[in-house]
Coordinates of C-alpha atoms (C1' of nucleotides) in Angstrom, one line a residue:
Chain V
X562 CA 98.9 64.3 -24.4
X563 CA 100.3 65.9 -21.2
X564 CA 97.6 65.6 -19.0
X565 CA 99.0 62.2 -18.8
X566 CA 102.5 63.5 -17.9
X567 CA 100.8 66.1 -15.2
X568 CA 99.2 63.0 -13.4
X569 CA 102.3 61.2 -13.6
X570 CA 104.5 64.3 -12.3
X571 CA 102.0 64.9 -9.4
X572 CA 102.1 61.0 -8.3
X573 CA 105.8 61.1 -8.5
X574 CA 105.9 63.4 -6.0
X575 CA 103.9 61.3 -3.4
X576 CA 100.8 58.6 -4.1
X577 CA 97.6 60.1 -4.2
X578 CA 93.7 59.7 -5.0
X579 CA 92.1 61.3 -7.7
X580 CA 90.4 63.5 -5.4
X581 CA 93.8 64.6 -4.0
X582 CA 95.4 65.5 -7.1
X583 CA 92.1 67.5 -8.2
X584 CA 92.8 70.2 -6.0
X585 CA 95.9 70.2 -6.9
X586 CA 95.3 71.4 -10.8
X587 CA 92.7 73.2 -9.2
X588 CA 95.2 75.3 -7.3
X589 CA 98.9 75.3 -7.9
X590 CA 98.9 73.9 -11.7
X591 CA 95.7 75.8 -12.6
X592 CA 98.2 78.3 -14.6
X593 CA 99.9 75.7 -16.0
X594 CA 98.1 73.0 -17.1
X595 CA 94.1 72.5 -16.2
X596 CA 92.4 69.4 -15.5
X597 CA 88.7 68.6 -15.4
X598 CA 87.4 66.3 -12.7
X599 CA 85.8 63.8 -15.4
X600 CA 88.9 64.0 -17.6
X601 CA 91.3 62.8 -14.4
X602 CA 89.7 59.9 -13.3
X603 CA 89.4 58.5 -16.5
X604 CA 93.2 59.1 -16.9
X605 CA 93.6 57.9 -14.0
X606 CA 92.7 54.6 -15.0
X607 CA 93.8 54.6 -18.2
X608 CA 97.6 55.0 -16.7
X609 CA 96.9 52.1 -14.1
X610 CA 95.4 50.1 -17.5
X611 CA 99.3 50.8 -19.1
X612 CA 101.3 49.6 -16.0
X613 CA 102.3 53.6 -15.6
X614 CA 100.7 53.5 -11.8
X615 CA 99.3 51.5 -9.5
X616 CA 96.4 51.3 -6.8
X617 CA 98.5 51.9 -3.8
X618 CA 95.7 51.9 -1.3
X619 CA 92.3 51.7 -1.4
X620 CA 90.1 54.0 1.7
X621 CA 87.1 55.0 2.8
X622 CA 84.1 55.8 0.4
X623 CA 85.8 53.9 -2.3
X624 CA 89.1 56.4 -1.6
X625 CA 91.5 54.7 -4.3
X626 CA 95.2 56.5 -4.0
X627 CA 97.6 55.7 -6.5
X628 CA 101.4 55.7 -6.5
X629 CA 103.7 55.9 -9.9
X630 CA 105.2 52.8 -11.4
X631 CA 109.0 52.5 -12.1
X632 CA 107.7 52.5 -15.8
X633 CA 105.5 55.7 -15.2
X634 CA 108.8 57.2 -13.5
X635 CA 110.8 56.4 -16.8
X636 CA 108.1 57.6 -18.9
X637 CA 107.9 60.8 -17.4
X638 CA 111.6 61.6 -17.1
X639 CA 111.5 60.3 -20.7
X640 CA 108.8 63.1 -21.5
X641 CA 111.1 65.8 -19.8
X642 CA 114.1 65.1 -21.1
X643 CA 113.7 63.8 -24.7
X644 CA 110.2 65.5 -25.6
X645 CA 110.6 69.1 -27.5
X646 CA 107.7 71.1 -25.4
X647 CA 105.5 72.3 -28.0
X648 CA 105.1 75.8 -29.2
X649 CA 101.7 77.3 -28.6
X650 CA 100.1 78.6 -31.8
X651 CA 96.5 79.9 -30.0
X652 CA 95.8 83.1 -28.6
X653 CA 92.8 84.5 -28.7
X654 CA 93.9 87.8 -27.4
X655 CA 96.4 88.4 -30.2
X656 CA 93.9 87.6 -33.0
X657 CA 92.0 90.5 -31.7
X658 CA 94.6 92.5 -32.2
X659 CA 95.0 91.4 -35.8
X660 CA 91.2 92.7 -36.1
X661 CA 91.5 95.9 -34.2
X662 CA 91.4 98.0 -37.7
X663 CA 87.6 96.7 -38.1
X664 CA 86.9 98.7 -34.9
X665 CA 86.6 102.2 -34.0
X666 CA 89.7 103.4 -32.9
X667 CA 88.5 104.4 -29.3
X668 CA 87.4 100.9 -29.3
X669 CA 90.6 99.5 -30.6
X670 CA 92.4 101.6 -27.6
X671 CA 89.7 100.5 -25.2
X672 CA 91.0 96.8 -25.9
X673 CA 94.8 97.6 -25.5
X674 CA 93.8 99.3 -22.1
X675 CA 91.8 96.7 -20.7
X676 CA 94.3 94.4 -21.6
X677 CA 96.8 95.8 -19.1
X678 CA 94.3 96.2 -16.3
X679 CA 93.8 92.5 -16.7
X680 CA 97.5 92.3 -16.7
X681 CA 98.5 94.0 -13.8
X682 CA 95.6 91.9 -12.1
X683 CA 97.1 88.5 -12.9
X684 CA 100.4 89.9 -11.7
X685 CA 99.0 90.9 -8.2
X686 CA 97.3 86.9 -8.0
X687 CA 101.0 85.8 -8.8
X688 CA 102.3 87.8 -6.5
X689 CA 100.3 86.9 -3.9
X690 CA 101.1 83.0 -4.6
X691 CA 105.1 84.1 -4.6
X692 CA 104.7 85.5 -1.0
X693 CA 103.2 82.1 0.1
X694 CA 106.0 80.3 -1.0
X695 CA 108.9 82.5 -0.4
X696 CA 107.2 81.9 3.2
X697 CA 107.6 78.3 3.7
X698 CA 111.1 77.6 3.2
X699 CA 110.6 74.9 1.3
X700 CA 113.8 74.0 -0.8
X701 CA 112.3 71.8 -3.1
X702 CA 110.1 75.3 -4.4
X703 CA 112.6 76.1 -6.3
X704 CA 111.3 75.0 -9.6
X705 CA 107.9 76.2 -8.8
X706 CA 109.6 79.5 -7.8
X707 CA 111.3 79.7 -11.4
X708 CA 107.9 78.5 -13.2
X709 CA 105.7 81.3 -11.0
X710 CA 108.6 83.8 -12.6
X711 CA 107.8 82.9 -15.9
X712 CA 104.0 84.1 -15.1
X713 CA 105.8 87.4 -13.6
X714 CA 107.7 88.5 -16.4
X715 CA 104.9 87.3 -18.7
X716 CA 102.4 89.5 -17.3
X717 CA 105.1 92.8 -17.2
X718 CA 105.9 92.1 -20.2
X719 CA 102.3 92.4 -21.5
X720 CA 101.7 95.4 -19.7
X721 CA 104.7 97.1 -20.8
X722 CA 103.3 96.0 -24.7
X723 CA 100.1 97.1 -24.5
X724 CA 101.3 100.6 -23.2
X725 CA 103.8 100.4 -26.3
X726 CA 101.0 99.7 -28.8
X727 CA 98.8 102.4 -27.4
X728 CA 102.1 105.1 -28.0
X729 CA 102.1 103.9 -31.1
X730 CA 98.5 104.2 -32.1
X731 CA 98.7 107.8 -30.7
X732 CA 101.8 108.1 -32.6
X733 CA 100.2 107.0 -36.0
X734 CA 97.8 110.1 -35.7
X735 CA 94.4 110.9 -34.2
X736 CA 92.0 109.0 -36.4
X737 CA 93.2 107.6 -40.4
X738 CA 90.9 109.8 -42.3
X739 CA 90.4 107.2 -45.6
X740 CA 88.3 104.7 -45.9
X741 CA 89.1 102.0 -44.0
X742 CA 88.4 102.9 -40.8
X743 CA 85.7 100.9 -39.0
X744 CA 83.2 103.7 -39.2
X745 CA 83.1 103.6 -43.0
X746 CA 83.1 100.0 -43.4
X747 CA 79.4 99.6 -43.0
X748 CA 78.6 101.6 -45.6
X749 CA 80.7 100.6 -47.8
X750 CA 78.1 97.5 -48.1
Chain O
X526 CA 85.1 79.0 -31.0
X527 CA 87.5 81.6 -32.4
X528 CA 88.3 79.5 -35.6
X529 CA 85.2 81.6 -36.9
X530 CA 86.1 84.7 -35.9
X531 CA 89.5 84.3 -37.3
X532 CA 88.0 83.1 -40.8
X533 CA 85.5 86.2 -40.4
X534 CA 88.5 88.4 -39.9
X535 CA 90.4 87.2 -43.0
X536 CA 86.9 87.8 -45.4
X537 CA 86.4 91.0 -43.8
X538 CA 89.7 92.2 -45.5
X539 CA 88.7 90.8 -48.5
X540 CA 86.3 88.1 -50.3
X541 CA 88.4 85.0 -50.2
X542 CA 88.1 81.1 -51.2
X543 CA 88.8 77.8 -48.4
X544 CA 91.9 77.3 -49.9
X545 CA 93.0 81.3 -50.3
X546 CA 92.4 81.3 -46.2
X547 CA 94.5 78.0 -45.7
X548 CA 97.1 80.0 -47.3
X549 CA 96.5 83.1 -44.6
X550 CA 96.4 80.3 -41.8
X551 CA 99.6 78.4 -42.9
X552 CA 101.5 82.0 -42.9
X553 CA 101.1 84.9 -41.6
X554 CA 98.5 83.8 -38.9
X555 CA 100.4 80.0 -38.1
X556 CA 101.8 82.0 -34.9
X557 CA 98.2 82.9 -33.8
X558 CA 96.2 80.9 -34.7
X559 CA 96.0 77.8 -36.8
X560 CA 93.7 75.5 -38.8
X561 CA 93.9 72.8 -40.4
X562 CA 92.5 72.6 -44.0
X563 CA 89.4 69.8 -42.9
X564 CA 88.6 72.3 -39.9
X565 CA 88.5 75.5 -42.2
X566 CA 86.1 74.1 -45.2
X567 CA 83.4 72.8 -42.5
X568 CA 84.0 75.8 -40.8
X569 CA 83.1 78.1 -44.2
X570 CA 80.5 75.9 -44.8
X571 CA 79.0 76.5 -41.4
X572 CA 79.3 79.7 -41.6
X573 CA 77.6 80.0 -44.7
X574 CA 74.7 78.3 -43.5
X575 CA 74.5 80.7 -40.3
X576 CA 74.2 83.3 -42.9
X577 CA 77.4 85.2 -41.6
X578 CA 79.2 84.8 -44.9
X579 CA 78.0 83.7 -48.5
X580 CA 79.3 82.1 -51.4
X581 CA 80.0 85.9 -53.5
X582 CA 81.2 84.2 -56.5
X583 CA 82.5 80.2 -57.9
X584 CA 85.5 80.0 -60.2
X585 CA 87.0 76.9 -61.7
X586 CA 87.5 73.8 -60.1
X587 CA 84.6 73.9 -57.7
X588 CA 86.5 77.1 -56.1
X589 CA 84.0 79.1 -54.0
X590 CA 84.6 82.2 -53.3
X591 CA 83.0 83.8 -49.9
X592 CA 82.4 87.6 -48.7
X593 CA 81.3 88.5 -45.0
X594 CA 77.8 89.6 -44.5
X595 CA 76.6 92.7 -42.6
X596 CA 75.6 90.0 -39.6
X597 CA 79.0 88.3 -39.9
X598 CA 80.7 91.4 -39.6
X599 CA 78.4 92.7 -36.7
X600 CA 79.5 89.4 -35.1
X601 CA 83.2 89.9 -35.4
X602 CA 82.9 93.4 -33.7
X603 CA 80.9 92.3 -31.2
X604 CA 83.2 89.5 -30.3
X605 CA 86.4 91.8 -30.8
X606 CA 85.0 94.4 -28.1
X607 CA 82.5 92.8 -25.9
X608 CA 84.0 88.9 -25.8
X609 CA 86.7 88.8 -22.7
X610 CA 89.7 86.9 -24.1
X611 CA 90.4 83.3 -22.7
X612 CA 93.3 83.6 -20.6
X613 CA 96.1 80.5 -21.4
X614 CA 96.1 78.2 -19.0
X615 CA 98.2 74.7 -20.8
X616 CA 101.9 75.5 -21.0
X617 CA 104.2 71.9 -21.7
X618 CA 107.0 73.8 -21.6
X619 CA 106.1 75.1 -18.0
X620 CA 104.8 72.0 -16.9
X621 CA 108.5 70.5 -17.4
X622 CA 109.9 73.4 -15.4
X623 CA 107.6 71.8 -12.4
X624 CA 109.2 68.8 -12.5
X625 CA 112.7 69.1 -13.2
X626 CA 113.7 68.0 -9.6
X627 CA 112.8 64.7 -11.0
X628 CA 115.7 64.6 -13.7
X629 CA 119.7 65.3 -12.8
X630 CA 120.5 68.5 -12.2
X631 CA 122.4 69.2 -15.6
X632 CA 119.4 67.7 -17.6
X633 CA 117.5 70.5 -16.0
X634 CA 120.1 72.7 -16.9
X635 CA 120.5 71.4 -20.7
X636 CA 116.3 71.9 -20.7
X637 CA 117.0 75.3 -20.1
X638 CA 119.4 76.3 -21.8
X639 CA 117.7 74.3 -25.0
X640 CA 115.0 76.7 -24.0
X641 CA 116.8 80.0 -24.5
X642 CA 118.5 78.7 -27.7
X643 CA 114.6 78.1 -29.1
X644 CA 113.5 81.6 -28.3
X645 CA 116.6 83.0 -29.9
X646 CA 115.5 81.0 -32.7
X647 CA 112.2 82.2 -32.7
X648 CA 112.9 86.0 -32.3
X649 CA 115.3 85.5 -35.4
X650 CA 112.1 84.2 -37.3
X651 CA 110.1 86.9 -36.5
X652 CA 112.5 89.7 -37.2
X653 CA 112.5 88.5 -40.8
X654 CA 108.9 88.8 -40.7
X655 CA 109.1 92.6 -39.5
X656 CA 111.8 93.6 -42.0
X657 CA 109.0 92.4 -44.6
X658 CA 106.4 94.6 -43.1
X659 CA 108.7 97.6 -42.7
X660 CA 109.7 96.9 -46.5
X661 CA 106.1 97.0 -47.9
X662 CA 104.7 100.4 -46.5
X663 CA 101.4 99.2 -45.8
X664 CA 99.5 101.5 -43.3
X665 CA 96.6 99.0 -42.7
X666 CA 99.6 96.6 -41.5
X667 CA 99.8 98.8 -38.1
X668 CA 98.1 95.9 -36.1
X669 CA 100.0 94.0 -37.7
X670 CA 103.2 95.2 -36.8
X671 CA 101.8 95.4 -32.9
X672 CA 100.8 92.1 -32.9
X673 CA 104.6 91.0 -34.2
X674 CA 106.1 93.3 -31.2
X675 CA 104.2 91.4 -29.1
X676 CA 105.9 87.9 -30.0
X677 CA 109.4 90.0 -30.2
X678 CA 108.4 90.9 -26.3
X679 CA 107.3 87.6 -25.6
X680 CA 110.6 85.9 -26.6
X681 CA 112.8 88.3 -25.1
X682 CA 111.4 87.7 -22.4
X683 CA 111.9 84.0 -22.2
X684 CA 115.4 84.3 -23.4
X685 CA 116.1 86.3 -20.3
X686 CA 114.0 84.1 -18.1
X687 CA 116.0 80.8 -19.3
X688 CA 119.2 82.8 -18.3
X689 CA 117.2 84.0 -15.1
X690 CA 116.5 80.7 -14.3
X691 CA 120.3 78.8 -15.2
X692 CA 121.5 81.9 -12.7
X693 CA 119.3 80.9 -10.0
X694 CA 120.2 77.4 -10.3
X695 CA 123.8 77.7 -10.2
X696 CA 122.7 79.9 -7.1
X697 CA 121.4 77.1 -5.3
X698 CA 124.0 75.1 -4.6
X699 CA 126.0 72.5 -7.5
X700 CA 123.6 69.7 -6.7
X701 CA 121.8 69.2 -3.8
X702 CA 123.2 66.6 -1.1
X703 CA 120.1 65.2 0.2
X704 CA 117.5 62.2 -1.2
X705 CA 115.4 64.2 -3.5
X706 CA 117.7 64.5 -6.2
X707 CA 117.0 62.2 -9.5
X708 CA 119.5 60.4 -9.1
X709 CA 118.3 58.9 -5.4
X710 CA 114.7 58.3 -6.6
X711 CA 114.9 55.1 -8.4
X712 CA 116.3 53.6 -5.5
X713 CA 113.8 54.6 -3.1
X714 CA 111.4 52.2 -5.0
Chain E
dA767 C1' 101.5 64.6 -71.8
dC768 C1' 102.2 65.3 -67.3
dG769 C1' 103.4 67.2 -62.9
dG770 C1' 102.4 70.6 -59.7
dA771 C1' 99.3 73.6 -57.8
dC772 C1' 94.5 74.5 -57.1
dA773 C1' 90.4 73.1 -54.8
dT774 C1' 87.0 70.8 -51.8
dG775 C1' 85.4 67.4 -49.1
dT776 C1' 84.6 62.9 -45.6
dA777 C1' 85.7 59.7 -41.7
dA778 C1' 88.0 58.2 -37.7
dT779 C1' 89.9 59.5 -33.6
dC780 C1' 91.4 62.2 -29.7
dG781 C1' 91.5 65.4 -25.9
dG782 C1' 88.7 68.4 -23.4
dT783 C1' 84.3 70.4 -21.4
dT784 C1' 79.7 70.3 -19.3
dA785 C1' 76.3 68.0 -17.2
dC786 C1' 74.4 64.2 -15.0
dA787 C1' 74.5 60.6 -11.5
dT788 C1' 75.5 58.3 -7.2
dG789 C1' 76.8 57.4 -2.8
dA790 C1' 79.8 57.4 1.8
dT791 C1' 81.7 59.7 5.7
dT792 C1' 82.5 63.3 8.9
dA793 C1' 81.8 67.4 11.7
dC794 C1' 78.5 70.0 14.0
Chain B
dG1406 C1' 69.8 64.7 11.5
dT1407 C1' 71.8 67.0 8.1
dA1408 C1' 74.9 69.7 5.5
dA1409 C1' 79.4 69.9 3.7
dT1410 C1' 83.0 67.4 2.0
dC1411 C1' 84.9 63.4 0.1
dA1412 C1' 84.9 60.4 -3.8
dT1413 C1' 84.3 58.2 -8.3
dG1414 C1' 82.2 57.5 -12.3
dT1415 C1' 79.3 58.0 -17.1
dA1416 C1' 77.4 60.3 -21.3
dA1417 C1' 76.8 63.9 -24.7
dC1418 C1' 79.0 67.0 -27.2
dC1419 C1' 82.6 70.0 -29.3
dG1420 C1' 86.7 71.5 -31.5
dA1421 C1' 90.9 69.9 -33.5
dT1422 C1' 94.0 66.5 -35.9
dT1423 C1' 95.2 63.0 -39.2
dA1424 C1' 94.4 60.5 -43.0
dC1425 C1' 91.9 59.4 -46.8
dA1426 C1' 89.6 60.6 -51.2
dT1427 C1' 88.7 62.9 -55.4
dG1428 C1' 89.0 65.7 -59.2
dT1429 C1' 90.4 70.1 -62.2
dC1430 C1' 93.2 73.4 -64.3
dC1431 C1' 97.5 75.5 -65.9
dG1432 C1' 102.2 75.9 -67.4
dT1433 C1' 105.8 73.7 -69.8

DNA sequence: ACGGACATGTAATCGGTTACATGATTAC
DNA sequence: GTAATCATGTAACCGATTACATGTCCGT
């Protein structure tokens, strides 16, 4: 349930509409935690409902901006503090991997190979998003700064793995000759 | 919807029943992707109806028994080599790391460091797990094994970003002097 | 005989996505 | 005037989790 926490992390750092905070998960938490438009405004007033924030002002074309409670502000710290972050267990990319041996091996290489390209093109996005913020001199970055790190060495580290694995495959020899390859598979039914 | 392609992958090694899969799930795929024993019989059963896998044989105690098809397994490779992996984009551990200007400095420092002591943790876990591979000489196991590298890569990494990021903190001063600090916020209120 | 493992299923609920729906205000 | 942006909401659906429910077989 951290959407919840999201919206309250966002509002803590100054009142704003749903509309506001939108673009906000749009842009600088999109790699970090995604919000659909549908999925905010009902949270939105499902935190006010609990007391966690409050309408702060209400503007034109029904423009309702809300600020964090002193309850949402204990709640959240609560959430940082005491709350074990949870260990992802999903990755779709990886259970490929697992499946690569039903594939021809070109195929199977293919993969690892796009897999860095797609790499080294998150890391050039990051990058970009890095140079922004080293721009402004905004001291309070500095958290984002470590978080956009994480993506950094995240995405060398990938590349670097998926050059490993394809040394590897090379190293295991040309082609396996037996029978489980992917081309004999088929048949075998 | 890559419940079903995992649960494809697992029959296309071998013929398998609902609860021989659980097994599969609970161990050595919990790190990539997990299902829960409700999810994984409606998912069979689905399948079955779809005609991507069928009941090869029924044992005692209502155990069925299921193979993959021809389509089933034309569906896996098409999805292994044509389907663009989802990219991750929900991280609660990062999502803390965004706002831990709201907490005292050395709770962001204890989150941290917690972190790094996790990922040591985790790397231990999965050495065990390679020493079993590297016991059992099991050629098929070589996507295995890259798969496992890649979660030995992936902690590493964290453990030298939590370090990283303690370094960087220490950096930037003891504690800051001005209002933003955690400490000043309830009082602003 | 009995406990543990084997074996499958249903129901309620939740968080998330997609699509639909509506309308006000502002800049040109 | 009108198009773009601002702004909020509802409904259907899907995948996943938790809890409940039931029964059989095997080893000791």
């Amino acid at each position: 349930m951290s959407l919840r926490h999201a919206t309250l992390g966002l509002l803590a750092r100054r009142p704003s509409s749903g509309y506001d905070l939108l673009q906000v998960f749009e842009k600088s938490l999109a790699n970090v935690w995604s919000a659909t438009q549908s999925q905010l405004y009902a949270e939105l007033n499902r935190l006010a409902e609990a007391g966690l924030v409050t309408v702060s002002a209400e503007g034109p074309r029904g423009r309702k901006e809300y600020a964090i409670t002193d309850d949402g502000l204990a709640e959240l710290r609560h959430w940082i503090t005491d709350v074990e972050p949870a260990v992802q267990r999903r990755s779709d990319m990886l259970l490929r991997v697992f499946f690569l041996g039903l594939v021809r091996r070109d195929e199977a290489e293919a993969y690892l190979r796009r897999r860095g390209d797609v790499f080294e093109e998150e890391t050039a996005e990051l990058t970009g998003i890095a140079d922004e913020i080293a721009d402004g001199d905004d001291p309070l970055a500095v958290y984002g700064r470590i978080a956009l790190e994480w993506g950094l060495r995240y995405m060398r580290m990938q590349r670097e793995w998926s050059e490993w694995a394809l040394a590897e495959l090379a190293a295991a020899g040309p082609v396996p000759a037996e029978s489980e390859s992917a081309e004999s598979v088929p048949a075998e039914r």
